[in-house]
Structure formats: C-alpha cells, structure tokens
mmCIF file of C-alpha atoms in Angstrom:
data_model
loop_
_atom_site.group_PDB
_atom_site.id
_atom_site.type_symbol
_atom_site.label_atom_id
_atom_site.label_comp_id
_atom_site.label_asym_id
_atom_site.label_seq_id
_atom_site.Cartn_x
_atom_site.Cartn_y
_atom_site.Cartn_z
ATOM 1 C CA MET K 1 -16.890 -13.820 70.278
ATOM 2 C CA ASN K 2 -16.314 -13.205 66.562
ATOM 3 C CA SER K 3 -18.844 -14.765 64.246
ATOM 4 C CA PRO K 4 -17.341 -16.719 61.321
ATOM 5 C CA SER K 5 -20.296 -15.648 59.163
ATOM 6 C CA LEU K 6 -19.467 -12.004 59.872
ATOM 7 C CA TRP K 7 -15.708 -12.136 59.386
ATOM 8 C CA GLY K 8 -15.691 -14.704 56.579
ATOM 9 C CA PRO K 9 -16.502 -12.271 53.721
ATOM 10 C CA LEU K 10 -14.081 -9.717 55.186
ATOM 11 C CA GLY K 11 -11.226 -12.148 55.605
ATOM 12 C CA ARG K 12 -9.697 -11.796 52.144
ATOM 13 C CA PRO K 13 -9.786 -7.960 52.018
ATOM 14 C CA LEU K 14 -8.389 -7.717 55.532
ATOM 15 C CA ARG K 15 -5.563 -10.123 54.706
ATOM 16 C CA ALA K 16 -4.817 -8.170 51.531
ATOM 17 C CA ILE K 17 -4.635 -4.889 53.452
ATOM 18 C CA ARG K 18 -2.407 -6.434 56.109
ATOM 19 C CA ALA K 19 -0.057 -7.892 53.480
ATOM 20 C CA TYR K 20 0.007 -4.817 51.242
ATOM 21 C CA PRO K 21 3.096 -3.133 52.826
ATOM 22 C CA ARG K 22 5.089 -6.337 52.439
ATOM 23 C CA ARG K 23 3.898 -7.145 48.927
ATOM 24 C CA ALA K 24 4.166 -3.642 47.440
ATOM 25 C CA PRO K 25 6.232 -1.323 49.666
ATOM 26 C CA LEU K 26 7.305 0.970 46.820
ATOM 27 C CA THR K 27 3.733 1.441 45.626
ATOM 28 C CA LEU K 28 2.567 2.141 49.175
ATOM 29 C CA ALA K 29 5.270 4.788 49.623
ATOM 30 C CA TYR K 30 4.331 6.354 46.280
ATOM 31 C CA VAL K 31 0.631 6.484 47.171
ATOM 32 C CA CYS K 32 1.476 8.163 50.478
ATOM 33 C CA LEU K 33 3.625 10.705 48.608
ATOM 34 C CA LEU K 34 0.803 11.436 46.166
ATOM 35 C CA LEU K 35 -1.688 11.936 48.989
ATOM 36 C CA ALA K 36 0.744 14.211 50.828
ATOM 37 C CA SER K 37 1.450 16.333 47.741
ATOM 38 C CA HIS K 38 -2.270 16.546 47.008
ATOM 39 C CA ALA K 39 -2.974 17.775 50.541
ATOM 40 C CA TRP K 40 -0.054 20.222 50.359
ATOM 41 C CA VAL K 41 -1.237 21.833 47.130
ATOM 42 C CA GLY K 42 -4.895 21.756 48.085
ATOM 43 C CA HIS K 43 -4.635 22.919 51.696
ATOM 44 C CA GLY K 44 -1.061 23.918 52.535
ATOM 45 C CA LEU K 45 -0.621 26.572 49.849
ATOM 46 C CA SER K 46 -2.600 29.594 48.831
ATOM 47 C CA ALA K 47 -4.540 29.296 45.580
ATOM 48 C CA ASP K 48 -2.073 31.546 43.746
ATOM 49 C CA ARG K 49 0.967 29.677 45.031
ATOM 50 C CA ALA K 50 -0.581 26.298 44.196
ATOM 51 C CA ALA K 51 -1.333 27.503 40.664
ATOM 52 C CA THR K 52 2.288 28.632 40.306
ATOM 53 C CA VAL K 53 3.668 25.275 41.469
ATOM 54 C CA LEU K 54 1.392 23.214 39.251
ATOM 55 C CA GLY K 55 1.923 25.556 36.336
ATOM 56 C CA HIS K 56 5.690 25.056 36.610
ATOM 57 C CA LEU K 57 5.283 21.264 36.702
ATOM 58 C CA SER K 58 2.756 21.106 33.873
ATOM 59 C CA THR K 59 3.967 19.028 30.934
ATOM 60 C CA ASN K 60 2.750 21.437 28.264
ATOM 61 C CA LEU K 61 4.806 22.368 25.214
ATOM 62 C CA ASP K 62 6.227 25.556 26.719
ATOM 63 C CA ASN K 63 7.483 23.771 29.843
ATOM 64 C CA LEU K 64 8.800 20.772 27.916
ATOM 65 C CA GLN K 65 10.914 23.150 25.854
ATOM 66 C CA ASP K 66 12.048 25.239 28.834
ATOM 67 C CA HIS K 67 12.569 22.691 31.668
ATOM 68 C CA PRO K 68 11.621 19.206 30.426
ATOM 69 C CA VAL K 69 13.184 17.098 33.192
ATOM 70 C CA SER K 70 11.665 18.944 36.142
ATOM 71 C CA ALA K 71 8.305 19.127 34.368
ATOM 72 C CA LEU K 72 8.233 15.405 33.552
ATOM 73 C CA LEU K 73 9.408 14.221 36.966
ATOM 74 C CA GLY K 74 7.556 16.829 38.989
ATOM 75 C CA SER K 75 4.287 16.120 37.215
ATOM 76 C CA ALA K 76 4.471 12.513 38.421
ATOM 77 C CA LEU K 77 4.392 13.677 42.052
ATOM 78 C CA PHE K 78 0.766 14.852 41.867
ATOM 79 C CA PHE K 79 -2.571 13.516 40.729
ATOM 80 C CA ASP K 80 -5.179 15.643 39.010
ATOM 81 C CA GLY K 81 -8.467 14.750 40.643
ATOM 82 C CA THR K 82 -10.547 14.968 43.775
ATOM 83 C CA LEU K 83 -11.015 12.759 46.818
ATOM 84 C CA THR K 84 -13.985 14.610 48.270
ATOM 85 C CA ASP K 85 -16.388 15.571 45.466
ATOM 86 C CA VAL K 86 -17.759 12.074 45.024
ATOM 87 C CA ALA K 87 -20.503 13.163 42.619
ATOM 88 C CA SER K 88 -18.044 14.577 40.069
ATOM 89 C CA THR K 89 -16.401 13.000 37.050
ATOM 90 C CA GLY K 90 -13.084 13.992 38.600
ATOM 91 C CA PHE K 91 -13.717 11.579 41.454
ATOM 92 C CA VAL K 92 -14.385 8.773 38.972
ATOM 93 C CA GLY K 93 -11.102 9.584 37.280
ATOM 94 C CA THR K 94 -9.345 9.488 40.650
ATOM 95 C CA LEU K 95 -10.812 6.058 41.394
ATOM 96 C CA ILE K 96 -9.577 4.746 38.046
ATOM 97 C CA THR K 97 -6.099 6.289 37.980
ATOM 98 C CA LEU K 98 -5.122 6.434 41.648
ATOM 99 C CA GLY K 99 -7.306 3.557 42.859
ATOM 100 C CA LEU K 100 -7.248 0.925 40.124
ATOM 101 C CA GLY K 101 -4.119 2.125 38.340
ATOM 102 C CA VAL K 102 -1.649 2.952 41.097
ATOM 103 C CA CYS K 103 -3.003 1.253 44.234
ATOM 104 C CA CYS K 104 -4.005 -2.008 42.524
ATOM 105 C CA CYS K 105 -2.248 -2.530 39.185
ATOM 106 C CA LEU K 106 1.074 -0.896 40.050
ATOM 107 C CA ALA K 107 1.148 -2.905 43.282
ATOM 108 C CA TRP K 108 0.462 -6.086 41.322
ATOM 109 C CA VAL K 109 3.242 -5.245 38.853
ATOM 110 C CA GLU K 110 5.649 -4.553 41.729
ATOM 111 C CA HIS K 111 4.907 -7.848 43.442
ATOM 112 C CA ARG K 112 5.079 -9.832 40.210
ATOM 113 C CA TRP K 113 8.236 -8.286 38.702
ATOM 114 C CA GLY K 114 9.873 -6.295 41.499
ATOM 115 C CA LYS K 115 10.356 -2.657 42.417
ATOM 116 C CA ALA K 116 12.773 -1.743 39.620
ATOM 117 C CA ARG K 117 10.564 -2.970 36.789
ATOM 118 C CA ALA K 118 7.431 -1.521 38.341
ATOM 119 C CA ALA K 119 9.059 1.902 38.578
ATOM 120 C CA ALA K 120 10.489 1.583 35.068
ATOM 121 C CA VAL K 121 7.144 0.608 33.528
ATOM 122 C CA PHE K 122 5.322 3.432 35.262
ATOM 123 C CA LEU K 123 7.923 6.039 34.278
ATOM 124 C CA VAL K 124 8.102 4.777 30.702
ATOM 125 C CA GLY K 125 4.345 5.125 30.393
ATOM 126 C CA HIS K 126 4.341 8.563 31.995
ATOM 127 C CA VAL K 127 7.274 9.995 30.023
ATOM 128 C CA ALA K 128 6.756 8.295 26.656
ATOM 129 C CA ALA K 129 3.026 9.049 26.485
ATOM 130 C CA THR K 130 3.688 12.675 27.431
ATOM 131 C CA LEU K 131 6.358 13.119 24.759
ATOM 132 C CA LEU K 132 4.316 11.352 22.077
ATOM 133 C CA THR K 133 1.345 13.540 22.942
ATOM 134 C CA ALA K 134 3.570 16.600 22.639
ATOM 135 C CA VAL K 135 4.418 15.527 19.088
ATOM 136 C CA VAL K 136 0.712 15.178 18.265
ATOM 137 C CA ILE K 137 0.016 18.609 19.769
ATOM 138 C CA THR K 138 2.801 20.169 17.701
ATOM 139 C CA VAL K 139 1.413 18.706 14.479
ATOM 140 C CA ALA K 140 -2.148 19.641 15.437
ATOM 141 C CA LEU K 141 -1.141 23.252 16.116
ATOM 142 C CA ARG K 142 0.470 23.522 12.689
ATOM 143 C CA HIS K 143 -2.783 22.408 11.068
ATOM 144 C CA GLY K 144 -4.996 24.532 13.297
ATOM 145 C CA TRP K 145 -6.673 21.545 14.917
ATOM 146 C CA TYR K 146 -5.955 22.802 18.437
ATOM 147 C CA PRO K 147 -6.098 26.395 19.722
ATOM 148 C CA ALA K 148 -2.787 28.116 20.402
ATOM 149 C CA ALA K 149 -3.570 28.180 24.138
ATOM 150 C CA VAL K 150 -2.824 24.442 24.264
ATOM 151 C CA ARG K 151 0.884 25.308 24.270
ATOM 152 C CA HIS K 152 0.668 26.449 27.888
ATOM 153 C CA ALA K 153 -2.339 24.439 29.088
ATOM 154 C CA LEU K 154 -2.251 22.978 32.592
ATOM 155 C CA ASP K 155 -1.430 19.288 32.275
ATOM 156 C CA TYR K 156 0.033 17.313 35.172
ATOM 157 C CA GLY K 157 -0.537 14.114 37.089
ATOM 158 C CA VAL K 158 0.028 10.361 37.174
ATOM 159 C CA SER K 159 -2.758 9.286 34.840
ATOM 160 C CA TYR K 160 -0.541 8.331 31.870
ATOM 161 C CA GLY K 161 1.628 6.076 34.013
ATOM 162 C CA ALA K 162 -1.482 4.687 35.671
ATOM 163 C CA GLN K 163 -3.021 3.995 32.270
ATOM 164 C CA THR K 164 0.051 2.027 31.257
ATOM 165 C CA VAL K 165 -0.080 -0.252 34.303
ATOM 166 C CA LEU K 166 -3.856 -0.580 33.891
ATOM 167 C CA ALA K 167 -3.144 -2.103 30.485
ATOM 168 C CA ILE K 168 -0.431 -4.382 31.899
ATOM 169 C CA GLY K 169 -2.877 -5.429 34.622
ATOM 170 C CA THR K 170 -4.684 -7.384 31.914
ATOM 171 C CA LEU K 171 -2.330 -10.253 32.765
ATOM 172 C CA ALA K 172 -3.786 -10.417 36.276
ATOM 173 C CA LEU K 173 -7.145 -11.533 34.922
ATOM 174 C CA PRO K 174 -8.422 -14.886 33.714
ATOM 175 C CA ARG K 175 -8.523 -15.147 29.936
ATOM 176 C CA ARG K 176 -12.261 -14.566 29.731
ATOM 177 C CA GLY K 177 -11.889 -11.255 31.532
ATOM 178 C CA ARG K 178 -8.997 -9.838 29.541
ATOM 179 C CA LEU K 179 -10.883 -8.574 26.502
ATOM 180 C CA PRO K 180 -13.537 -6.705 28.557
ATOM 181 C CA TRP K 181 -10.767 -5.207 30.718
ATOM 182 C CA ALA K 182 -8.813 -4.075 27.662
ATOM 183 C CA ALA K 183 -11.990 -2.519 26.256
ATOM 184 C CA PHE K 184 -12.519 -0.674 29.539
ATOM 185 C CA VAL K 185 -8.942 0.619 29.597
ATOM 186 C CA LEU K 186 -9.357 2.041 26.102
ATOM 187 C CA ALA K 187 -12.946 3.238 26.503
ATOM 188 C CA TRP K 188 -12.887 5.208 29.744
ATOM 189 C CA PRO K 189 -10.748 8.091 28.392
ATOM 190 C CA LEU K 190 -13.006 8.330 25.350
ATOM 191 C CA GLY K 191 -16.054 8.710 27.569
ATOM 192 C CA GLY K 192 -15.156 12.305 28.427
ATOM 193 C CA ALA K 193 -13.311 13.207 25.220
ATOM 194 C CA ASP K 194 -13.784 16.655 23.694
ATOM 195 C CA TRP K 195 -14.142 16.361 19.919
ATOM 196 C CA THR K 196 -13.958 19.983 18.814
ATOM 197 C CA GLY K 197 -11.958 19.101 15.703
ATOM 198 C CA PRO K 198 -10.643 16.070 13.812
ATOM 199 C CA LEU K 199 -8.801 14.936 16.963
ATOM 200 C CA PRO K 200 -10.023 14.450 20.521
ATOM 201 C CA ASP K 201 -8.484 16.598 23.254
ATOM 202 C CA PHE K 202 -4.800 15.954 23.833
ATOM 203 C CA THR K 203 -5.289 14.284 27.229
ATOM 204 C CA THR K 204 -7.487 11.637 25.618
ATOM 205 C CA ILE K 205 -4.770 11.028 23.043
ATOM 206 C CA GLY K 206 -2.209 10.746 25.854
ATOM 207 C CA HIS K 207 -4.280 8.141 27.700
ATOM 208 C CA LEU K 208 -4.759 6.084 24.534
ATOM 209 C CA MET K 209 -1.036 6.185 23.799
ATOM 210 C CA ALA K 210 -0.234 5.186 27.383
ATOM 211 C CA ALA K 211 -2.610 2.238 27.075
ATOM 212 C CA ALA K 212 -1.018 1.239 23.764
ATOM 213 C CA LEU K 213 2.401 1.290 25.455
ATOM 214 C CA GLY K 214 1.113 -0.943 28.233
ATOM 215 C CA PHE K 215 -0.452 -3.436 25.847
ATOM 216 C CA GLY K 216 2.752 -3.396 23.808
ATOM 217 C CA LEU K 217 4.812 -4.288 26.868
ATOM 218 C CA LEU K 218 2.686 -7.409 27.302
ATOM 219 C CA GLY K 219 4.463 -8.822 24.263
ATOM 220 C CA VAL K 220 7.935 -8.334 25.756
ATOM 221 C CA PRO K 221 9.282 -11.742 26.920
ATOM 222 C CA ALA K 222 10.615 -10.257 30.168
ATOM 223 C CA PHE K 223 7.057 -9.377 31.130
ATOM 224 C CA ARG K 224 5.666 -12.833 30.424
ATOM 225 C CA ARG K 225 7.318 -14.527 33.389
ATOM 226 C CA ARG K 226 7.391 -13.821 37.081
ATOM 227 C CA ARG K 227 10.479 -13.027 39.054
ATOM 228 C CA VAL K 228 11.681 -15.936 41.184
ATOM 229 C CA ARG K 229 11.278 -15.710 44.964
ATOM 230 C CA ALA K 230 13.002 -17.775 47.585
ATOM 231 C CA ALA K 231 9.743 -18.700 49.303
ATOM 232 C CA GLY K 232 6.177 -17.645 49.785
ATOM 233 C CA PRO K 233 2.990 -17.979 47.735
ATOM 234 C CA SER K 234 2.582 -16.301 44.377
ATOM 235 C CA PRO K 235 0.394 -13.186 44.290
ATOM 236 C CA ALA K 236 -3.294 -13.469 43.594
ATOM 237 C CA ALA K 237 -4.928 -10.738 41.545
ATOM 238 C CA SER K 238 -7.568 -10.337 44.224
ATOM 239 C CA ASP K 239 -4.836 -9.408 46.713
ATOM 240 C CA PHE K 240 -4.617 -6.033 44.988
ATOM 241 C CA GLY K 241 -8.295 -5.435 44.283
ATOM 242 C CA LEU K 242 -8.333 -7.067 40.854
ATOM 243 C CA PRO K 243 -10.718 -9.880 39.922
ATOM 244 C CA ARG K 244 -9.485 -13.279 40.990
ATOM 245 C CA GLY K 245 -8.334 -15.563 38.248
ATOM 246 C CA PRO K 246 -5.463 -17.827 37.208
ATOM 247 C CA VAL K 247 -2.472 -16.458 35.371
ATOM 248 C CA PRO K 248 -1.420 -19.085 32.844
ATOM 249 C CA GLU K 249 2.192 -17.963 32.423
ATOM 250 C CA SER K 250 4.739 -20.246 34.023
ATOM 251 C CA THR K 251 5.993 -19.240 37.424
ATOM 252 C CA SER K 252 9.368 -20.836 36.742
ATOM 253 C CA PRO K 253 11.843 -19.598 34.128
ATOM 254 C CA ALA K 254 12.651 -21.929 31.275
ATOM 255 C CA ALA K 255 15.971 -23.675 31.179
ATOM 256 C CA GLY K 256 18.711 -21.331 30.030
ATOM 257 C CA THR K 257 16.605 -18.247 30.729
ATOM 258 C CA GLU K 258 18.139 -15.508 32.806
ATOM 259 C CA THR K 259 16.353 -15.130 36.115
ATOM 260 C CA PRO K 260 15.671 -11.584 37.299
ATOM 261 C CA PRO K 261 17.039 -10.892 40.774
ATOM 262 C CA SER K 262 14.612 -11.253 43.650
ATOM 263 C CA VAL K 263 13.953 -8.116 45.669
#
C-alpha cells in the first residue's frame, strides 16, 4: 500500500515528468537529439574524427566566413559540456544551459507560446548572439585585444540560445523572484570570465548579448500574452522545474487582438 506521506512530495515532479511529452514535445525531441549527438561525438567517433566534426561546426570567424549556414545550424546540434564529471565547472554549465535553459525554460516557452515561437526565439538567440559576438571579435582583433588564434577557436553549442530562453523565463516567476533571476542570468557567465584585456573572453560577451536579446524580447507585445488553447489548464512554472509563482499577464487576448494559432 502506497503511503500518502511518501508519495505526496513526489506527486508534483512525477506529474510534471508524465506530462512533459505532451506539454513540450519539440523540446523533448531536441533534448534527445542533443544527448544523442553528445554520445556520438564522445563515444561513437575517434578523438581525431570528433575534433574534425566539431571544428567544422565551430562558429569562429574563419568558419563563419567560409560556411556560415552549416556552422550556425550545426553548432546548435551539440552542447559543450559534460554529464559525468560532476565536480567540474563544465558540469555546472551543463546544468544551467541544458538543464535550466533547454529542458526547463525552452519547454516553458514552447507550452506558453507554441512550437514555432519557441524554435524562433531559440534560433534568434543562438544566431544573433553568435553574429554580434563575431563583430566584437573582429573589432577586438583590430585593436589587439584578442590574440589572432581567436579567429579559429573552437566555439560550438547551444548555450547562447539557452541563455536567451533563460532570460525569457523571467516571466515564469512571481514578481519578487524576477530581479534575482535576471541577476543570476547575467552573473553566471561572468563568474568564469577571462579578463586578459579590456574585454572578457568572447564567450562571456556572447552569453551577455544572448541574455540582452532575451530580456529585450520580453518587451515585445507578442510575448506578453499566452497563446489560446481550446481546453486544459494553463502551465505552471513548477511544471518545468522553475519556481512556482503567478504570471500576471492576461491569459486571454484583448478585444481586437490577433490570436496566435493553437498548436
């Protein structure tokens, strides 16, 4: 016989896990793809072959000039981190980007606004932050602020897109939690920044730009209202691992406002 005292605290997480495929199918498929690509590069290829693949997909200046589309899209199919070395800073980064960013915040964005907008927001953050960072790198190289080797540095992964949806995830929190969350989103990249010159390392700049893009999208009217669903309860932030709290925006569109299609 199951004890209510035992299953009570586990009820909400178990319900969230059970409902996850229905609430965020696109995010679930993307997470599975990221895990599969990570296993393929880490265990299915030789070290030399894996380095060749990741080097081709790196979004450095040389690749962006030579094959920008395949570099930008291919980079978003992998995450730069570890799932096994739990004592490393890389594992912390994986928890933030893949765990909080993709698994939680992207899923929340998908359920709130639909698959198309979730994919668009993530790709906008990934692509725009990468290209803006490339501009900063170009200027920094001209002034000697970065070494020339930065042109072909290894730089791939989902962290810029994840940083953008982390910023948008601010809406999932109660008002009293939004400022601390925003501070966390901006502060965690700075925690490991390398300040060898007047600028931090380019990946830190990329994460800050991605966060700025996400916070900027919060001011877009289309992202201040939920999509309309035929039936079913509205999503709770805690359903995706975020702190529970009310979202004050109206769940119904105002009169005369175009309603996004339900998916």
